[in-house]
Coordinates of C-alpha atoms in Angstrom, one line a residue:
M456 CA 88.6 222.4 -233.8
Q457 CA 91.1 219.6 -233.7
R458 CA 92.9 221.2 -230.7
S459 CA 89.6 221.5 -228.7
F460 CA 88.8 217.9 -229.3
H461 CA 92.3 216.9 -228.1
R462 CA 91.9 218.9 -224.9
I463 CA 88.5 217.3 -224.2
A464 CA 89.8 213.9 -224.8
T465 CA 92.8 214.4 -222.4
R466 CA 90.5 215.7 -219.6
T467 CA 88.2 212.7 -220.1
F468 CA 91.1 210.3 -219.9
F469 CA 92.4 211.7 -216.6
S470 CA 89.0 211.9 -215.1
L471 CA 88.4 208.2 -215.9
S472 CA 91.8 207.3 -214.5
L473 CA 91.2 209.2 -211.2
K474 CA 87.8 207.6 -210.9
G475 CA 89.3 204.2 -211.4
T476 CA 91.9 204.8 -208.7
Q477 CA 89.3 206.0 -206.2
T478 CA 87.2 202.9 -206.9
R479 CA 90.1 200.6 -206.4
A480 CA 91.1 202.4 -203.1
L481 CA 87.5 202.0 -201.9
Q482 CA 87.5 198.3 -202.7
Q483 CA 90.7 197.8 -200.8
T484 CA 89.4 199.7 -197.7
Q485 CA 86.3 197.6 -197.6
A486 CA 88.3 194.4 -197.9
L487 CA 90.6 195.6 -195.0
A488 CA 87.6 196.3 -192.8
Q489 CA 86.4 192.8 -193.3
S490 CA 90.0 191.4 -192.4
P491 CA 90.0 189.0 -189.4
V492 CA 93.2 190.7 -188.0
L493 CA 91.6 194.1 -187.8
S494 CA 88.4 192.7 -186.4
F495 CA 90.3 190.9 -183.6
S496 CA 92.2 194.2 -182.8
R497 CA 89.0 196.1 -182.4
W498 CA 87.5 193.4 -180.2
F499 CA 90.6 193.2 -178.0
L500 CA 90.8 197.0 -177.5
S501 CA 87.1 197.2 -176.6
R502 CA 87.6 194.5 -174.0
T503 CA 90.7 196.0 -172.4
P504 CA 90.2 199.8 -172.0
A505 CA 92.9 200.0 -169.3
I506 CA 95.5 198.7 -171.7
A507 CA 94.3 201.1 -174.4
S508 CA 94.4 204.1 -172.1
N509 CA 97.1 203.6 -169.5
N510 CA 99.7 201.2 -170.9
L511 CA 100.6 203.2 -173.9
P512 CA 104.3 203.9 -174.4
G513 CA 105.5 207.0 -172.6
R514 CA 102.6 207.1 -170.1
K515 CA 103.6 207.0 -166.4
K516 CA 101.7 205.0 -163.8
D517 CA 100.6 206.5 -160.5
N518 CA 100.4 203.9 -157.8
K519 CA 101.0 206.1 -154.8
K520 CA 98.3 206.4 -152.1
G521 CA 96.6 209.6 -151.4
G522 CA 98.7 212.1 -153.3
G523 CA 99.8 215.3 -151.7
K524 CA 102.0 218.2 -152.5
G525 CA 104.8 217.1 -154.9
G526 CA 103.0 213.8 -155.6
K527 CA 104.1 212.2 -152.3
G528 CA 101.8 209.6 -150.7
R529 CA 100.7 209.5 -147.1
K530 CA 101.3 206.5 -144.8
D531 CA 98.3 204.7 -143.5
D532 CA 97.5 205.2 -139.8
S533 CA 98.1 201.5 -139.3
D534 CA 101.7 201.9 -140.6
D535 CA 102.3 204.8 -138.2
D536 CA 101.0 202.7 -135.3
E537 CA 103.3 199.8 -136.2
D538 CA 106.3 202.2 -136.4
S539 CA 105.4 203.6 -133.0
K540 CA 105.3 200.2 -131.4
K541 CA 108.6 199.1 -132.9
A542 CA 110.2 202.3 -131.4
V543 CA 109.2 201.3 -127.8
P544 CA 111.6 198.7 -126.3
E545 CA 110.2 196.1 -124.0
F546 CA 110.7 197.1 -120.3
D547 CA 113.3 194.9 -118.7
F548 CA 112.2 194.4 -115.1
K549 CA 115.0 192.1 -114.2
N550 CA 117.5 194.8 -115.2
A551 CA 115.7 197.3 -112.9
E552 CA 115.8 194.8 -110.1
K553 CA 119.6 194.3 -110.6
K554 CA 120.2 198.1 -110.4
V555 CA 118.3 198.3 -107.1
E556 CA 120.3 195.3 -105.7
D557 CA 123.6 196.9 -106.9
L558 CA 122.6 200.1 -105.1
I559 CA 122.0 198.3 -101.9
K560 CA 125.2 196.3 -102.3
G561 CA 127.2 199.5 -102.8
L562 CA 125.8 201.0 -99.6
S563 CA 126.6 197.9 -97.7
T564 CA 130.2 198.0 -99.0
S565 CA 130.6 201.6 -97.9
F566 CA 129.3 200.7 -94.4
D567 CA 132.0 197.9 -94.2
A568 CA 134.6 200.7 -94.5
L569 CA 133.2 202.5 -91.5
Q570 CA 134.7 200.3 -88.8
I571 CA 135.5 201.4 -85.2
G572 CA 137.1 199.8 -82.2
K573 CA 138.8 197.0 -84.2
A574 CA 140.8 196.6 -87.4
N575 CA 139.1 194.6 -90.2
P576 CA 140.4 193.9 -93.8
A577 CA 136.9 194.8 -95.0
L578 CA 137.8 198.4 -94.1
L579 CA 139.9 198.6 -97.3
K580 CA 137.5 196.7 -99.5
S581 CA 136.3 199.8 -101.3
V582 CA 139.8 201.2 -102.0
K583 CA 140.5 201.6 -105.7
V584 CA 144.0 201.8 -107.1
E585 CA 144.7 203.8 -110.2
T586 CA 147.1 202.5 -112.9
D587 CA 148.0 203.3 -116.4
D588 CA 145.6 200.6 -117.5
G589 CA 142.7 201.8 -115.4
T590 CA 141.3 201.6 -111.9
F591 CA 141.2 198.3 -110.0
P592 CA 140.3 197.1 -106.5
I593 CA 143.1 196.9 -103.9
S594 CA 142.7 193.1 -103.8
T595 CA 144.2 193.0 -107.3
F596 CA 147.5 194.3 -106.1
A597 CA 147.8 193.5 -102.4
Q598 CA 146.7 191.3 -99.4
V599 CA 145.3 192.9 -96.3
T600 CA 145.7 191.4 -92.8
V601 CA 145.2 192.5 -89.2
K602 CA 148.2 193.1 -86.9
D603 CA 146.3 194.4 -83.9
P604 CA 142.9 196.1 -83.1
V605 CA 144.0 199.4 -84.6
T606 CA 146.5 198.3 -87.2
L607 CA 146.2 196.8 -90.7
M608 CA 149.1 195.5 -92.8
V609 CA 148.9 195.7 -96.6
L610 CA 151.4 193.5 -98.5
A611 CA 151.9 194.5 -102.2
F612 CA 152.4 191.7 -104.6
D613 CA 154.8 194.0 -106.5
K614 CA 156.7 196.5 -104.4
K615 CA 156.7 198.9 -107.3
M616 CA 152.9 199.3 -106.7
A617 CA 153.4 200.1 -102.9
K618 CA 153.3 203.9 -103.5
S619 CA 150.2 203.8 -105.6
I620 CA 148.4 201.5 -103.1
S621 CA 149.4 203.8 -100.2
T622 CA 148.1 206.9 -102.1
A623 CA 144.8 205.1 -102.8
I624 CA 144.3 204.3 -99.1
E625 CA 145.1 207.8 -98.0
N626 CA 142.7 209.4 -100.5
T627 CA 139.6 207.4 -99.4
D628 CA 137.0 208.5 -96.9
I629 CA 138.4 206.1 -94.3
K630 CA 139.4 207.8 -91.1
L631 CA 143.1 207.1 -90.3
A632 CA 145.3 207.9 -87.4
G633 CA 147.9 209.2 -89.9
P634 CA 149.3 208.6 -93.4
P635 CA 150.1 205.0 -94.3
K636 CA 153.8 204.0 -93.8
I637 CA 155.6 202.1 -96.5
D638 CA 158.4 199.6 -95.8
D639 CA 159.5 197.9 -99.0
A640 CA 156.4 196.0 -100.2
M641 CA 154.6 196.3 -96.8
I642 CA 152.3 199.2 -96.0
R643 CA 151.2 199.9 -92.4
V644 CA 147.8 201.5 -91.9
S645 CA 147.0 202.9 -88.4
L646 CA 143.4 203.5 -87.3
P647 CA 142.3 206.0 -84.7
R648 CA 141.3 204.8 -81.3
P649 CA 137.6 205.2 -80.7
T650 CA 136.4 208.5 -79.1
K651 CA 133.0 210.1 -78.9
E652 CA 133.9 212.6 -81.6
Y653 CA 135.1 209.9 -83.8
R654 CA 132.0 207.8 -83.3
D655 CA 129.8 210.9 -84.1
E656 CA 131.8 211.5 -87.3
I657 CA 131.4 207.8 -88.4
I658 CA 127.6 208.0 -87.8
K659 CA 127.4 211.2 -89.8
T660 CA 129.2 209.6 -92.7
A661 CA 127.0 206.5 -92.5
T662 CA 123.8 208.8 -92.6
K663 CA 125.1 210.7 -95.6
N664 CA 125.8 207.5 -97.5
S665 CA 122.3 206.2 -96.8
E666 CA 120.8 209.5 -98.0
N667 CA 122.8 209.3 -101.2
A668 CA 121.5 205.7 -101.7
K669 CA 117.9 206.9 -101.3
I670 CA 118.5 209.7 -103.8
G671 CA 119.9 207.2 -106.3
L672 CA 116.9 204.9 -105.6
R673 CA 114.4 207.7 -106.3
K674 CA 116.1 208.6 -109.6
L675 CA 116.1 205.0 -110.6
R676 CA 112.3 204.7 -109.8
K677 CA 111.5 207.8 -111.9
D678 CA 113.5 206.5 -114.9
C679 CA 111.8 203.1 -114.7
M680 CA 108.3 204.6 -114.3
D681 CA 108.9 206.7 -117.4
D682 CA 109.9 203.6 -119.3
I683 CA 106.9 201.7 -118.0
K684 CA 104.5 204.5 -119.1
K685 CA 105.8 204.1 -122.7
Q686 CA 104.7 200.4 -122.6
E687 CA 101.0 201.6 -123.0
K688 CA 101.6 201.6 -126.7
I689 CA 102.4 197.9 -126.8
I690 CA 100.8 196.2 -123.8
P691 CA 97.4 196.5 -122.1
K692 CA 96.9 199.2 -119.4
D693 CA 96.3 196.6 -116.8
E694 CA 99.7 195.1 -117.4
V695 CA 101.3 198.6 -117.2
K696 CA 99.6 199.1 -113.9
R697 CA 100.9 195.8 -112.6
L698 CA 104.5 196.7 -113.6
E699 CA 104.2 200.0 -111.8
Q700 CA 102.9 198.3 -108.6
K701 CA 105.7 195.7 -108.8
L702 CA 108.4 198.3 -109.2
Q703 CA 107.0 200.4 -106.3
K704 CA 107.1 197.4 -104.0
K705 CA 110.7 196.8 -105.0
V706 CA 111.5 200.4 -104.2
D707 CA 109.7 200.3 -100.9
D708 CA 111.6 197.1 -99.9
A709 CA 114.9 198.7 -100.9
T710 CA 114.1 201.8 -98.8
T711 CA 113.3 199.6 -95.8
K712 CA 116.7 197.8 -96.4
I713 CA 118.6 201.1 -96.5
N714 CA 117.0 202.1 -93.2
S715 CA 117.8 198.8 -91.6
L716 CA 121.5 198.9 -92.7
L717 CA 121.8 202.4 -91.2
Q718 CA 120.3 201.4 -87.9
A719 CA 122.5 198.4 -87.7
K720 CA 125.6 200.5 -88.4
E721 CA 124.6 203.1 -85.8
K722 CA 124.2 200.4 -83.2
E723 CA 127.5 198.8 -84.1
I724 CA 129.3 202.2 -83.7
A725 CA 127.6 203.0 -80.5
N726 CA 128.6 199.7 -78.9
A727 CA 132.2 199.6 -80.2

């Protein structure tokens, strides 16, 4: 009887203790819910869902545009257009004009070397002398003078260069009466006397040079036209058309100049 009473008393004591603990825990929870700090935290999170959802530690951001395979973004079309424009260099018309003028100048120089009937220092103007340091015009190493209508005298500034100068003269397209003759620093260049066969050969050479000039001019025109076509990406079509017409006029004028130079040379040779 006494033992049963003791067990009942013990159970009652623990039950009351547990009930008291739960009551205190409930009171503390209610007090915390009414805390200003917790209330502010709830209000802040409700007002900033992006912070609550995306800015949590360990979460990665995805700022790329238009994801594709592997998470790579795709450039906008406007960016592609800008890159394309930057890749097209502006057409340099002055440079094209200079190339045309240089071509005409080269043809004129080659015609100067096609002399007949009289000796002229310009006959050797196109001669290039090879050295260990490169190739240079004959005027760099020697002075050319006229001895008589069919003889040129070349005085080397350094007699050690006489052999190289003589070889350069002999290897050109200039028609000579024979190999140059070296006498110390002096080189004697003999020209053939004019004959019908010689005149015909000179005219043939002049015609070939003019045709080569026209081939070079056509190639230059094609390259320039291709470059102008690319300008459509950066300038109006009307401006592209204007550049094409301007280039064509320059080419036409150059062609006319080539024909004029050839006619003048043929007339000169015929009357020599």
